[in-house]
Structures are given as structure tokens and as C-alpha cells.
């Protein structure tokens, strides 16, 4: 058995897993943000309640450097800069694995979702921001520094998009660069584009709802955003060569949006396909826990 956790800035969710697809929830608690002993205590209490000896696998927001094990996670200060797997393992007396949540999403889809039976899976995240993860032959590819799959960052966003074309500013990104895909993709990007195009401040959920109801302004926003996203994602497809690209996050739950993105990406890639490549997530419930469990069973019991 594996005890698995999905940890974000607001909460810690846990489950016991007898396989990646057989999860039993063990609860949810708030994430201690500034107190490492409290963070350890929260993990200990949930893990001990499930099994006092089982190894632990964690899906977490943040980047884990595979060479050092050091995690960078700005929204949980008490673990930022720590060798989290080693530190937790020493405190809890168990084997602990820690992986980025986007990587765990990609692994979950590869093993139990849309990528099941496929050799190469690129899991794209279109949630609050833009992220991703690469899985090849059932293993996460983290890359140097742990940054593989982070297609949302890099100054490659187009400065003109849509038909007819409209000028798009090079927005400043939270990573410190200007013109990242993250600035115009997913929920925040949709809201930013809608304001730029129409002068309207609306949440992404309202924009999507209006689009599906036939609103012309929302449709223009979606058209421009699809155009902006399709080029960078097509480049990822040409470089990585995935068999399938499952999309998670809030927009991964909007099949009409993903269908448009799929068509736009397939028009731009070298490989010619007449079947969908970019598809909605099949694991909208608990992909972090499923990914952590998959990581545990592939790495701990190997």
C-alpha cells in the first residue's frame, strides 16, 4: 500500500492506495504555510491513520530539482528551499517521494486516463495558469532543474492573433519574463484578453458561459486565445512527439474549448492526424492523488 497526498497552498488531501485506481480518502486539512513542524505533524497524523509504516508519495505545487531534491514552492514558505522528501522521510521514518503536481497529472493521465496504453504523453494544464508534464514509457521526465514540460514560460507569445488579426501586448509574467504563454493562456489569460479586446472585467467562467450561449464578444476572445495557444502547443508537440495531449485544469473540463484547440494544433503540426490529439482530461476527480499513487507504485515498489 502507498499513502498518497495532493498538497497545495490551501489544503492537504490524502488517500490510501492499494493501486493507482483504488483510492480510499483519508481526509483533508489546511496546509500549514509558515510552520514546518506543523506541516510534518499534519502529514504524520493522516499517514499514521492510514498505515503507520507504508511509504508516502506526494503530488505538490512547486518545482523539485531532481539533482538535489530541493523544492521551490513560493506559496508554502515553510518548505520552500528544503529537500522535502529527505526532510519528511527523516521526520516520519518512512520512504517519501515528492513530485510536481503537473507531472503527477501527466502521469495519472498516462497510467489511468486518456493516455493509457500510449508511449508518450504530454499533460497540458490550462487552469489558473499554464503548465505541463511529460511522461515517456510510464515515467515522468523532469529534465534539468525539474522544469521539463513548463510550456507556459518563455517569451514566445504572439503579438498578433485572431481573424482579423488584433495586436496583443507583451504582458509581464509572474516568472519575471515578458510575453510568456502563461500571460495569455488559461483562466487569467482569458480574462486579460477579454479586457484588452472589449474593456470588460469578467471571470473566465462567465466568459466561457457567455461564449457557449452565443455571445459575440466572448466568441472573439476565445478565437484569439485559441490562436495564441495553438502555436506554442504545436511546437511542444513537434519537439516532444506525444501520442496524446490530455488537458487538465478548468479549461480541460470545457470540451468545446479543447475541441477547438485540438483542431488548431493539428493544423500547425508536422504529423498529420485525422483523430483528436489534444483531448479533455479523463481524470477530473483527484488527478493529483492518482498521480501520486502512480508515482509511488512505479518508483517505490520497483
PDB file of C-alpha atoms in Angstrom:
ATOM      1  CA  UNK A   1       0.000   0.000   0.000  1.00  0.00           C
ATOM      2  CA  UNK A   2       1.010   3.618  -0.637  1.00  0.00           C
ATOM      3  CA  UNK A   3      -0.175   6.639   1.334  1.00  0.00           C
ATOM      4  CA  UNK A   4      -0.545   9.458  -1.180  1.00  0.00           C
ATOM      5  CA  UNK A   5      -1.029  13.194  -0.770  1.00  0.00           C
ATOM      6  CA  UNK A   6      -2.016  16.095  -3.005  1.00  0.00           C
ATOM      7  CA  UNK A   7      -0.682  19.304  -1.452  1.00  0.00           C
ATOM      8  CA  UNK A   8      -1.456  22.864  -2.496  1.00  0.00           C
ATOM      9  CA  UNK A   9      -1.353  26.240  -0.843  1.00  0.00           C
ATOM     10  CA  UNK A  10      -4.792  25.861   0.698  1.00  0.00           C
ATOM     11  CA  UNK A  11      -5.084  22.217   1.626  1.00  0.00           C
ATOM     12  CA  UNK A  12      -3.546  18.767   2.047  1.00  0.00           C
ATOM     13  CA  UNK A  13      -5.627  15.882   0.694  1.00  0.00           C
ATOM     14  CA  UNK A  14      -4.710  12.313   1.495  1.00  0.00           C
ATOM     15  CA  UNK A  15      -5.661   8.800   0.438  1.00  0.00           C
ATOM     16  CA  UNK A  16      -4.524   5.250   0.936  1.00  0.00           C
ATOM     17  CA  UNK A  17      -3.897   3.412  -2.322  1.00  0.00           C
ATOM     18  CA  UNK A  18      -3.814  -0.307  -3.000  1.00  0.00           C
ATOM     19  CA  UNK A  19      -3.341   0.555  -6.671  1.00  0.00           C
ATOM     20  CA  UNK A  20      -3.364   3.848  -8.592  1.00  0.00           C
ATOM     21  CA  UNK A  21      -7.054   3.379  -9.340  1.00  0.00           C
ATOM     22  CA  UNK A  22      -8.087   2.067  -5.910  1.00  0.00           C
ATOM     23  CA  UNK A  23      -8.003   5.059  -3.565  1.00  0.00           C
ATOM     24  CA  UNK A  24      -9.603   5.436  -0.153  1.00  0.00           C
ATOM     25  CA  UNK A  25      -9.741   9.077   1.035  1.00  0.00           C
ATOM     26  CA  UNK A  26      -8.242   9.707   4.464  1.00  0.00           C
ATOM     27  CA  UNK A  27      -9.216  13.357   4.810  1.00  0.00           C
ATOM     28  CA  UNK A  28      -8.253  16.928   4.075  1.00  0.00           C
ATOM     29  CA  UNK A  29      -6.637  19.522   6.336  1.00  0.00           C
ATOM     30  CA  UNK A  30      -5.459  23.116   5.798  1.00  0.00           C
ATOM     31  CA  UNK A  31      -1.842  23.425   4.667  1.00  0.00           C
ATOM     32  CA  UNK A  32       0.428  24.897   7.375  1.00  0.00           C
ATOM     33  CA  UNK A  33       2.221  27.583   5.392  1.00  0.00           C
ATOM     34  CA  UNK A  34       4.799  29.018   7.794  1.00  0.00           C
ATOM     35  CA  UNK A  35       5.404  26.243  10.352  1.00  0.00           C
ATOM     36  CA  UNK A  36       7.387  23.207   9.220  1.00  0.00           C
ATOM     37  CA  UNK A  37       6.803  21.148  12.409  1.00  0.00           C
ATOM     38  CA  UNK A  38       3.054  21.720  11.928  1.00  0.00           C
ATOM     39  CA  UNK A  39       3.387  20.698   8.283  1.00  0.00           C
ATOM     40  CA  UNK A  40       5.132  17.471   9.320  1.00  0.00           C
ATOM     41  CA  UNK A  41       2.540  16.842  12.039  1.00  0.00           C
ATOM     42  CA  UNK A  42      -0.314  17.171   9.547  1.00  0.00           C
ATOM     43  CA  UNK A  43       1.273  14.615   7.220  1.00  0.00           C
ATOM     44  CA  UNK A  44       2.142  12.313  10.118  1.00  0.00           C
ATOM     45  CA  UNK A  45      -1.385  12.288  11.545  1.00  0.00           C
ATOM     46  CA  UNK A  46      -3.013  11.432   8.227  1.00  0.00           C
ATOM     47  CA  UNK A  47      -0.378   8.881   7.218  1.00  0.00           C
ATOM     48  CA  UNK A  48      -0.388   7.129  10.599  1.00  0.00           C
ATOM     49  CA  UNK A  49      -4.180   6.875  10.485  1.00  0.00           C
ATOM     50  CA  UNK A  50      -3.919   5.104   7.125  1.00  0.00           C
ATOM     51  CA  UNK A  51      -0.900   2.890   7.818  1.00  0.00           C
ATOM     52  CA  UNK A  52       1.955   3.541  10.276  1.00  0.00           C
ATOM     53  CA  UNK A  53       4.612   2.008   8.014  1.00  0.00           C
ATOM     54  CA  UNK A  54       3.553   2.455   4.381  1.00  0.00           C
ATOM     55  CA  UNK A  55       5.702   4.624   2.089  1.00  0.00           C
ATOM     56  CA  UNK A  56       4.421   8.061   1.093  1.00  0.00           C
ATOM     57  CA  UNK A  57       4.109   9.665  -2.343  1.00  0.00           C
ATOM     58  CA  UNK A  58       3.282  13.361  -2.695  1.00  0.00           C
ATOM     59  CA  UNK A  59       1.984  15.488  -5.565  1.00  0.00           C
ATOM     60  CA  UNK A  60       2.707  19.115  -4.749  1.00  0.00           C
ATOM     61  CA  UNK A  61       2.639  22.585  -6.232  1.00  0.00           C
ATOM     62  CA  UNK A  62       6.199  23.720  -6.914  1.00  0.00           C
ATOM     63  CA  UNK A  63       9.292  22.522  -8.763  1.00  0.00           C
ATOM     64  CA  UNK A  64      11.523  19.733  -7.455  1.00  0.00           C
ATOM     65  CA  UNK A  65      15.134  19.732  -8.663  1.00  0.00           C
ATOM     66  CA  UNK A  66      15.873  16.058  -9.431  1.00  0.00           C
ATOM     67  CA  UNK A  67      19.602  16.520  -8.839  1.00  0.00           C
ATOM     68  CA  UNK A  68      19.314  17.970  -5.327  1.00  0.00           C
ATOM     69  CA  UNK A  69      15.774  17.182  -4.201  1.00  0.00           C
ATOM     70  CA  UNK A  70      15.311  20.868  -3.306  1.00  0.00           C
ATOM     71  CA  UNK A  71      11.788  22.152  -3.812  1.00  0.00           C
ATOM     72  CA  UNK A  72      10.857  25.668  -4.899  1.00  0.00           C
ATOM     73  CA  UNK A  73       7.316  26.495  -3.790  1.00  0.00           C
ATOM     74  CA  UNK A  74       6.602  30.148  -3.127  1.00  0.00           C
ATOM     75  CA  UNK A  75       3.104  29.710  -1.688  1.00  0.00           C
ATOM     76  CA  UNK A  76       4.217  27.308   1.104  1.00  0.00           C
ATOM     77  CA  UNK A  77       7.159  29.184   2.680  1.00  0.00           C
ATOM     78  CA  UNK A  78       7.922  26.592   5.365  1.00  0.00           C
ATOM     79  CA  UNK A  79       9.008  24.021   2.760  1.00  0.00           C
ATOM     80  CA  UNK A  80      10.466  26.362   0.127  1.00  0.00           C
ATOM     81  CA  UNK A  81      14.147  25.555  -0.398  1.00  0.00           C
ATOM     82  CA  UNK A  82      14.018  22.292   1.561  1.00  0.00           C
ATOM     83  CA  UNK A  83      14.987  18.809   0.475  1.00  0.00           C
ATOM     84  CA  UNK A  84      11.401  17.902   1.207  1.00  0.00           C
ATOM     85  CA  UNK A  85      11.488  14.165   0.518  1.00  0.00           C
ATOM     86  CA  UNK A  86      14.620  13.718   2.649  1.00  0.00           C
ATOM     87  CA  UNK A  87      13.376  16.002   5.440  1.00  0.00           C
ATOM     88  CA  UNK A  88       9.963  14.335   5.654  1.00  0.00           C
ATOM     89  CA  UNK A  89      11.488  10.880   5.377  1.00  0.00           C
ATOM     90  CA  UNK A  90      13.807  11.601   8.307  1.00  0.00           C
ATOM     91  CA  UNK A  91      10.992  13.024  10.430  1.00  0.00           C
ATOM     92  CA  UNK A  92       8.473  10.285   9.644  1.00  0.00           C
ATOM     93  CA  UNK A  93      10.763   7.282   9.395  1.00  0.00           C
ATOM     94  CA  UNK A  94       9.316   6.299   6.011  1.00  0.00           C
ATOM     95  CA  UNK A  95      10.303   6.395   2.376  1.00  0.00           C
ATOM     96  CA  UNK A  96       8.915   9.575   0.794  1.00  0.00           C
ATOM     97  CA  UNK A  97       8.656  10.588  -2.855  1.00  0.00           C
ATOM     98  CA  UNK A  98       7.746  14.138  -3.935  1.00  0.00           C
ATOM     99  CA  UNK A  99       6.831  15.294  -7.460  1.00  0.00           C
ATOM    100  CA  UNK A 100       5.400  18.389  -9.125  1.00  0.00           C
ATOM    101  CA  UNK A 101       1.607  18.393  -9.424  1.00  0.00           C
ATOM    102  CA  UNK A 102       1.598  18.937 -13.213  1.00  0.00           C
ATOM    103  CA  UNK A 103       3.976  15.988 -13.599  1.00  0.00           C
ATOM    104  CA  UNK A 104       1.677  13.908 -11.424  1.00  0.00           C
ATOM    105  CA  UNK A 105      -1.312  14.961 -13.537  1.00  0.00           C
ATOM    106  CA  UNK A 106       0.523  13.817 -16.678  1.00  0.00           C
ATOM    107  CA  UNK A 107       1.457  10.513 -15.022  1.00  0.00           C
ATOM    108  CA  UNK A 108      -2.120   9.950 -13.853  1.00  0.00           C
ATOM    109  CA  UNK A 109      -3.463  10.509 -17.365  1.00  0.00           C
ATOM    110  CA  UNK A 110      -0.730   8.289 -18.830  1.00  0.00           C
ATOM    111  CA  UNK A 111      -1.442   5.405 -16.489  1.00  0.00           C
ATOM    112  CA  UNK A 112      -5.162   5.661 -15.791  1.00  0.00           C
ATOM    113  CA  UNK A 113      -6.680   8.246 -18.146  1.00  0.00           C
ATOM    114  CA  UNK A 114      -6.606   9.461 -21.734  1.00  0.00           C
ATOM    115  CA  UNK A 115      -3.008   8.322 -22.242  1.00  0.00           C
ATOM    116  CA  UNK A 116      -3.498   4.750 -21.093  1.00  0.00           C
ATOM    117  CA  UNK A 117      -1.642   2.431 -23.449  1.00  0.00           C
ATOM    118  CA  UNK A 118       0.242   5.317 -25.083  1.00  0.00           C
ATOM    119  CA  UNK A 119       4.026   5.564 -25.009  1.00  0.00           C
ATOM    120  CA  UNK A 120       4.486   9.357 -24.856  1.00  0.00           C
ATOM    121  CA  UNK A 121       2.016  11.630 -23.052  1.00  0.00           C
ATOM    122  CA  UNK A 122       2.231  15.394 -22.702  1.00  0.00           C
ATOM    123  CA  UNK A 123      -0.157  16.554 -19.982  1.00  0.00           C
ATOM    124  CA  UNK A 124      -1.081  20.210 -20.534  1.00  0.00           C
ATOM    125  CA  UNK A 125      -2.525  22.289 -17.701  1.00  0.00           C
ATOM    126  CA  UNK A 126      -4.906  25.125 -18.554  1.00  0.00           C
ATOM    127  CA  UNK A 127      -6.081  26.111 -15.106  1.00  0.00           C
ATOM    128  CA  UNK A 128      -5.360  29.361 -13.323  1.00  0.00           C
ATOM    129  CA  UNK A 129      -2.176  29.393 -15.392  1.00  0.00           C
ATOM    130  CA  UNK A 130      -0.406  27.253 -17.998  1.00  0.00           C
ATOM    131  CA  UNK A 131       1.774  24.250 -17.142  1.00  0.00           C
ATOM    132  CA  UNK A 132       2.535  20.729 -18.199  1.00  0.00           C
ATOM    133  CA  UNK A 133       4.361  17.473 -17.703  1.00  0.00           C
ATOM    134  CA  UNK A 134       5.975  14.792 -19.871  1.00  0.00           C
ATOM    135  CA  UNK A 135       5.647  11.035 -19.350  1.00  0.00           C
ATOM    136  CA  UNK A 136       7.533   8.536 -21.503  1.00  0.00           C
ATOM    137  CA  UNK A 137       7.136   4.779 -21.034  1.00  0.00           C
ATOM    138  CA  UNK A 138       5.310   5.351 -17.756  1.00  0.00           C
ATOM    139  CA  UNK A 139       7.989   7.562 -16.212  1.00  0.00           C
ATOM    140  CA  UNK A 140       7.960  11.297 -15.526  1.00  0.00           C
ATOM    141  CA  UNK A 141      10.626  13.242 -17.432  1.00  0.00           C
ATOM    142  CA  UNK A 142      11.628  16.040 -15.077  1.00  0.00           C
ATOM    143  CA  UNK A 143      14.595  17.434 -17.003  1.00  0.00           C
ATOM    144  CA  UNK A 144      17.447  19.505 -15.612  1.00  0.00           C
ATOM    145  CA  UNK A 145      16.271  21.568 -12.678  1.00  0.00           C
ATOM    146  CA  UNK A 146      12.835  19.919 -12.805  1.00  0.00           C
ATOM    147  CA  UNK A 147      11.478  22.313 -15.434  1.00  0.00           C
ATOM    148  CA  UNK A 148      10.630  19.920 -18.285  1.00  0.00           C
ATOM    149  CA  UNK A 149       7.085  20.406 -19.558  1.00  0.00           C
ATOM    150  CA  UNK A 150       6.754  24.031 -18.399  1.00  0.00           C
ATOM    151  CA  UNK A 151       5.484  25.305 -21.750  1.00  0.00           C
ATOM    152  CA  UNK A 152       3.737  28.258 -20.084  1.00  0.00           C
ATOM    153  CA  UNK A 153       7.027  30.101 -19.584  1.00  0.00           C
ATOM    154  CA  UNK A 154       9.367  31.556 -22.144  1.00  0.00           C
ATOM    155  CA  UNK A 155       8.817  34.804 -24.089  1.00  0.00           C
ATOM    156  CA  UNK A 156       7.117  33.237 -27.135  1.00  0.00           C
ATOM    157  CA  UNK A 157       3.536  34.578 -27.046  1.00  0.00           C
ATOM    158  CA  UNK A 158       2.493  36.113 -30.383  1.00  0.00           C
ATOM    159  CA  UNK A 159       1.884  39.847 -30.642  1.00  0.00           C
ATOM    160  CA  UNK A 160      -0.927  39.453 -33.191  1.00  0.00           C
ATOM    161  CA  UNK A 161      -3.737  36.900 -33.226  1.00  0.00           C
ATOM    162  CA  UNK A 162      -7.243  36.210 -34.468  1.00  0.00           C
ATOM    163  CA  UNK A 163      -9.045  36.743 -37.771  1.00  0.00           C
ATOM    164  CA  UNK A 164      -8.952  39.604 -38.470  1.00  0.00           C
ATOM    165  CA  UNK A 165      -5.689  39.992 -36.561  1.00  0.00           C
ATOM    166  CA  UNK A 166      -5.560  42.133 -33.456  1.00  0.00           C
ATOM    167  CA  UNK A 167      -2.437  43.420 -31.711  1.00  0.00           C
ATOM    168  CA  UNK A 168      -1.651  41.682 -28.402  1.00  0.00           C
ATOM    169  CA  UNK A 169       0.572  43.403 -25.798  1.00  0.00           C
ATOM    170  CA  UNK A 170       3.523  41.560 -24.340  1.00  0.00           C
ATOM    171  CA  UNK A 171       2.228  41.203 -20.799  1.00  0.00           C
ATOM    172  CA  UNK A 172       4.625  40.832 -17.876  1.00  0.00           C
ATOM    173  CA  UNK A 173       4.641  37.348 -16.354  1.00  0.00           C
ATOM    174  CA  UNK A 174       4.921  36.383 -12.699  1.00  0.00           C
ATOM    175  CA  UNK A 175       8.112  34.451 -13.536  1.00  0.00           C
ATOM    176  CA  UNK A 176       9.834  37.759 -14.345  1.00  0.00           C
ATOM    177  CA  UNK A 177       9.799  37.481 -18.127  1.00  0.00           C
ATOM    178  CA  UNK A 178       7.626  39.353 -20.626  1.00  0.00           C
ATOM    179  CA  UNK A 179       5.397  37.679 -23.209  1.00  0.00           C
ATOM    180  CA  UNK A 180       5.044  34.199 -21.697  1.00  0.00           C
ATOM    181  CA  UNK A 181       2.249  31.888 -22.851  1.00  0.00           C
ATOM    182  CA  UNK A 182       1.094  31.877 -19.220  1.00  0.00           C
ATOM    183  CA  UNK A 183       0.096  35.543 -19.553  1.00  0.00           C
ATOM    184  CA  UNK A 184      -2.430  34.887 -22.337  1.00  0.00           C
ATOM    185  CA  UNK A 185      -3.381  31.267 -21.675  1.00  0.00           C
ATOM    186  CA  UNK A 186      -5.862  29.556 -19.379  1.00  0.00           C
ATOM    187  CA  UNK A 187      -8.141  31.435 -16.966  1.00  0.00           C
ATOM    188  CA  UNK A 188      -6.073  34.509 -16.141  1.00  0.00           C
ATOM    189  CA  UNK A 189      -5.065  34.910 -19.764  1.00  0.00           C
ATOM    190  CA  UNK A 190      -8.669  34.660 -20.943  1.00  0.00           C
ATOM    191  CA  UNK A 191      -9.689  37.391 -18.506  1.00  0.00           C
ATOM    192  CA  UNK A 192      -6.757  39.583 -19.559  1.00  0.00           C
ATOM    193  CA  UNK A 193      -7.553  39.129 -23.239  1.00  0.00           C
ATOM    194  CA  UNK A 194     -11.255  39.860 -22.726  1.00  0.00           C
ATOM    195  CA  UNK A 195     -10.409  43.140 -21.021  1.00  0.00           C
ATOM    196  CA  UNK A 196      -7.884  44.034 -23.728  1.00  0.00           C
ATOM    197  CA  UNK A 197     -10.325  43.266 -26.554  1.00  0.00           C
ATOM    198  CA  UNK A 198     -13.558  44.578 -25.072  1.00  0.00           C
ATOM    199  CA  UNK A 199     -12.714  46.637 -21.974  1.00  0.00           C
ATOM    200  CA  UNK A 200     -14.720  44.235 -19.803  1.00  0.00           C
ATOM    201  CA  UNK A 201     -13.612  42.703 -16.497  1.00  0.00           C
ATOM    202  CA  UNK A 202     -15.233  39.264 -16.284  1.00  0.00           C
ATOM    203  CA  UNK A 203     -14.162  35.989 -14.661  1.00  0.00           C
ATOM    204  CA  UNK A 204     -13.184  33.239 -17.068  1.00  0.00           C
ATOM    205  CA  UNK A 205     -16.201  31.163 -16.040  1.00  0.00           C
ATOM    206  CA  UNK A 206     -18.535  33.980 -17.127  1.00  0.00           C
ATOM    207  CA  UNK A 207     -16.666  34.410 -20.424  1.00  0.00           C
ATOM    208  CA  UNK A 208     -16.951  30.694 -21.196  1.00  0.00           C
ATOM    209  CA  UNK A 209     -20.629  30.676 -20.236  1.00  0.00           C
ATOM    210  CA  UNK A 210     -21.300  33.665 -22.492  1.00  0.00           C
ATOM    211  CA  UNK A 211     -19.382  32.054 -25.355  1.00  0.00           C
ATOM    212  CA  UNK A 212     -21.384  28.831 -25.102  1.00  0.00           C
ATOM    213  CA  UNK A 213     -24.565  30.941 -25.102  1.00  0.00           C
ATOM    214  CA  UNK A 214     -23.562  32.607 -28.382  1.00  0.00           C
ATOM    215  CA  UNK A 215     -22.139  35.940 -27.207  1.00  0.00           C
ATOM    216  CA  UNK A 216     -20.064  37.552 -29.989  1.00  0.00           C
ATOM    217  CA  UNK A 217     -17.565  39.312 -27.705  1.00  0.00           C
ATOM    218  CA  UNK A 218     -16.836  36.146 -25.772  1.00  0.00           C
ATOM    219  CA  UNK A 219     -16.502  34.227 -29.045  1.00  0.00           C
ATOM    220  CA  UNK A 220     -13.897  36.735 -30.241  1.00  0.00           C
ATOM    221  CA  UNK A 221     -11.940  36.331 -27.007  1.00  0.00           C
ATOM    222  CA  UNK A 222     -11.979  32.539 -27.348  1.00  0.00           C
ATOM    223  CA  UNK A 223     -10.930  32.732 -31.017  1.00  0.00           C
ATOM    224  CA  UNK A 224      -7.968  34.966 -30.195  1.00  0.00           C
ATOM    225  CA  UNK A 225      -6.912  32.851 -27.234  1.00  0.00           C
ATOM    226  CA  UNK A 226      -7.065  29.615 -29.233  1.00  0.00           C
ATOM    227  CA  UNK A 227      -4.870  31.227 -31.896  1.00  0.00           C
ATOM    228  CA  UNK A 228      -2.360  32.334 -29.256  1.00  0.00           C
ATOM    229  CA  UNK A 229      -2.234  28.927 -27.554  1.00  0.00           C
ATOM    230  CA  UNK A 230      -2.166  26.703 -30.637  1.00  0.00           C
ATOM    231  CA  UNK A 231       1.230  27.795 -31.972  1.00  0.00           C
ATOM    232  CA  UNK A 232       3.229  27.200 -28.763  1.00  0.00           C
ATOM    233  CA  UNK A 233       1.423  23.910 -28.098  1.00  0.00           C
ATOM    234  CA  UNK A 234       2.067  22.766 -31.681  1.00  0.00           C
ATOM    235  CA  UNK A 235       5.762  23.489 -31.126  1.00  0.00           C
ATOM    236  CA  UNK A 236       5.689  21.342 -27.982  1.00  0.00           C
ATOM    237  CA  UNK A 237       4.047  18.532 -29.964  1.00  0.00           C
ATOM    238  CA  UNK A 238       6.685  18.733 -32.715  1.00  0.00           C
ATOM    239  CA  UNK A 239       9.520  18.621 -30.158  1.00  0.00           C
ATOM    240  CA  UNK A 240       8.188  16.047 -27.693  1.00  0.00           C
ATOM    241  CA  UNK A 241       6.220  13.845 -30.113  1.00  0.00           C
ATOM    242  CA  UNK A 242       3.350  12.863 -27.794  1.00  0.00           C
ATOM    243  CA  UNK A 243       0.800  10.236 -28.777  1.00  0.00           C
ATOM    244  CA  UNK A 244      -1.836  12.212 -26.874  1.00  0.00           C
ATOM    245  CA  UNK A 245      -2.140  15.562 -25.085  1.00  0.00           C
ATOM    246  CA  UNK A 246      -4.686  15.404 -22.237  1.00  0.00           C
ATOM    247  CA  UNK A 247      -5.626  18.830 -20.895  1.00  0.00           C
ATOM    248  CA  UNK A 248      -6.278  19.407 -17.208  1.00  0.00           C
ATOM    249  CA  UNK A 249      -7.306  22.431 -15.202  1.00  0.00           C
ATOM    250  CA  UNK A 250     -10.547  24.332 -15.523  1.00  0.00           C
ATOM    251  CA  UNK A 251     -10.485  24.586 -19.325  1.00  0.00           C
ATOM    252  CA  UNK A 252      -9.846  20.856 -19.575  1.00  0.00           C
ATOM    253  CA  UNK A 253     -13.422  20.473 -18.374  1.00  0.00           C
ATOM    254  CA  UNK A 254     -14.808  22.512 -21.299  1.00  0.00           C
ATOM    255  CA  UNK A 255     -14.881  20.022 -24.210  1.00  0.00           C
ATOM    256  CA  UNK A 256     -15.905  22.663 -26.767  1.00  0.00           C
ATOM    257  CA  UNK A 257     -12.798  24.728 -25.963  1.00  0.00           C
ATOM    258  CA  UNK A 258     -10.495  21.701 -26.127  1.00  0.00           C
ATOM    259  CA  UNK A 259     -12.027  20.606 -29.443  1.00  0.00           C
ATOM    260  CA  UNK A 260     -11.208  23.999 -30.979  1.00  0.00           C
ATOM    261  CA  UNK A 261      -7.682  23.903 -29.549  1.00  0.00           C
ATOM    262  CA  UNK A 262      -7.171  20.382 -30.914  1.00  0.00           C
ATOM    263  CA  UNK A 263      -8.215  21.420 -34.413  1.00  0.00           C
ATOM    264  CA  UNK A 264      -5.956  24.483 -34.319  1.00  0.00           C
ATOM    265  CA  UNK A 265      -2.959  22.480 -33.053  1.00  0.00           C
ATOM    266  CA  UNK A 266      -3.387  19.694 -35.616  1.00  0.00           C
ATOM    267  CA  UNK A 267      -3.392  22.296 -38.421  1.00  0.00           C
ATOM    268  CA  UNK A 268       0.005  23.521 -37.210  1.00  0.00           C
ATOM    269  CA  UNK A 269       1.976  20.331 -36.535  1.00  0.00           C
ATOM    270  CA  UNK A 270       4.117  18.271 -38.896  1.00  0.00           C
ATOM    271  CA  UNK A 271       2.390  14.981 -38.114  1.00  0.00           C
ATOM    272  CA  UNK A 272      -0.927  14.756 -39.941  1.00  0.00           C
ATOM    273  CA  UNK A 273      -3.753  13.254 -37.900  1.00  0.00           C
ATOM    274  CA  UNK A 274      -7.447  12.760 -38.552  1.00  0.00           C
ATOM    275  CA  UNK A 275      -8.205  11.807 -34.955  1.00  0.00           C
ATOM    276  CA  UNK A 276      -8.039  14.052 -31.850  1.00  0.00           C
ATOM    277  CA  UNK A 277      -4.633  14.705 -30.320  1.00  0.00           C
ATOM    278  CA  UNK A 278      -5.472  17.369 -27.720  1.00  0.00           C
ATOM    279  CA  UNK A 279      -8.226  15.924 -25.544  1.00  0.00           C
ATOM    280  CA  UNK A 280     -10.024  16.740 -22.270  1.00  0.00           C
ATOM    281  CA  UNK A 281      -8.776  15.080 -19.111  1.00  0.00           C
ATOM    282  CA  UNK A 282     -10.430  11.791 -18.263  1.00  0.00           C
ATOM    283  CA  UNK A 283      -9.495  12.177 -14.582  1.00  0.00           C
ATOM    284  CA  UNK A 284     -11.252  15.327 -13.461  1.00  0.00           C
ATOM    285  CA  UNK A 285     -11.586  13.895  -9.927  1.00  0.00           C
ATOM    286  CA  UNK A 286      -8.381  13.675  -7.858  1.00  0.00           C
ATOM    287  CA  UNK A 287      -5.707  13.540 -10.595  1.00  0.00           C
ATOM    288  CA  UNK A 288      -3.112  14.661  -8.026  1.00  0.00           C
ATOM    289  CA  UNK A 289      -3.804  11.720  -5.742  1.00  0.00           C
ATOM    290  CA  UNK A 290      -3.959   9.290  -8.667  1.00  0.00           C
ATOM    291  CA  UNK A 291      -0.679  10.676  -9.980  1.00  0.00           C
ATOM    292  CA  UNK A 292       0.983  10.427  -6.573  1.00  0.00           C
ATOM    293  CA  UNK A 293      -0.241   6.844  -6.234  1.00  0.00           C
ATOM    294  CA  UNK A 294       1.048   6.028  -9.730  1.00  0.00           C
ATOM    295  CA  UNK A 295       4.410   7.550  -8.814  1.00  0.00           C
ATOM    296  CA  UNK A 296       4.547   5.511  -5.634  1.00  0.00           C
ATOM    297  CA  UNK A 297       3.765   2.206  -7.265  1.00  0.00           C
ATOM    298  CA  UNK A 298       6.173   2.805 -10.155  1.00  0.00           C
ATOM    299  CA  UNK A 299       9.101   4.076  -8.059  1.00  0.00           C
ATOM    300  CA  UNK A 300       8.775   2.726  -4.540  1.00  0.00           C
ATOM    301  CA  UNK A 301       7.828  -0.832  -5.389  1.00  0.00           C
ATOM    302  CA  UNK A 302      10.066  -1.055  -8.485  1.00  0.00           C
TER     303      UNK A 302
END
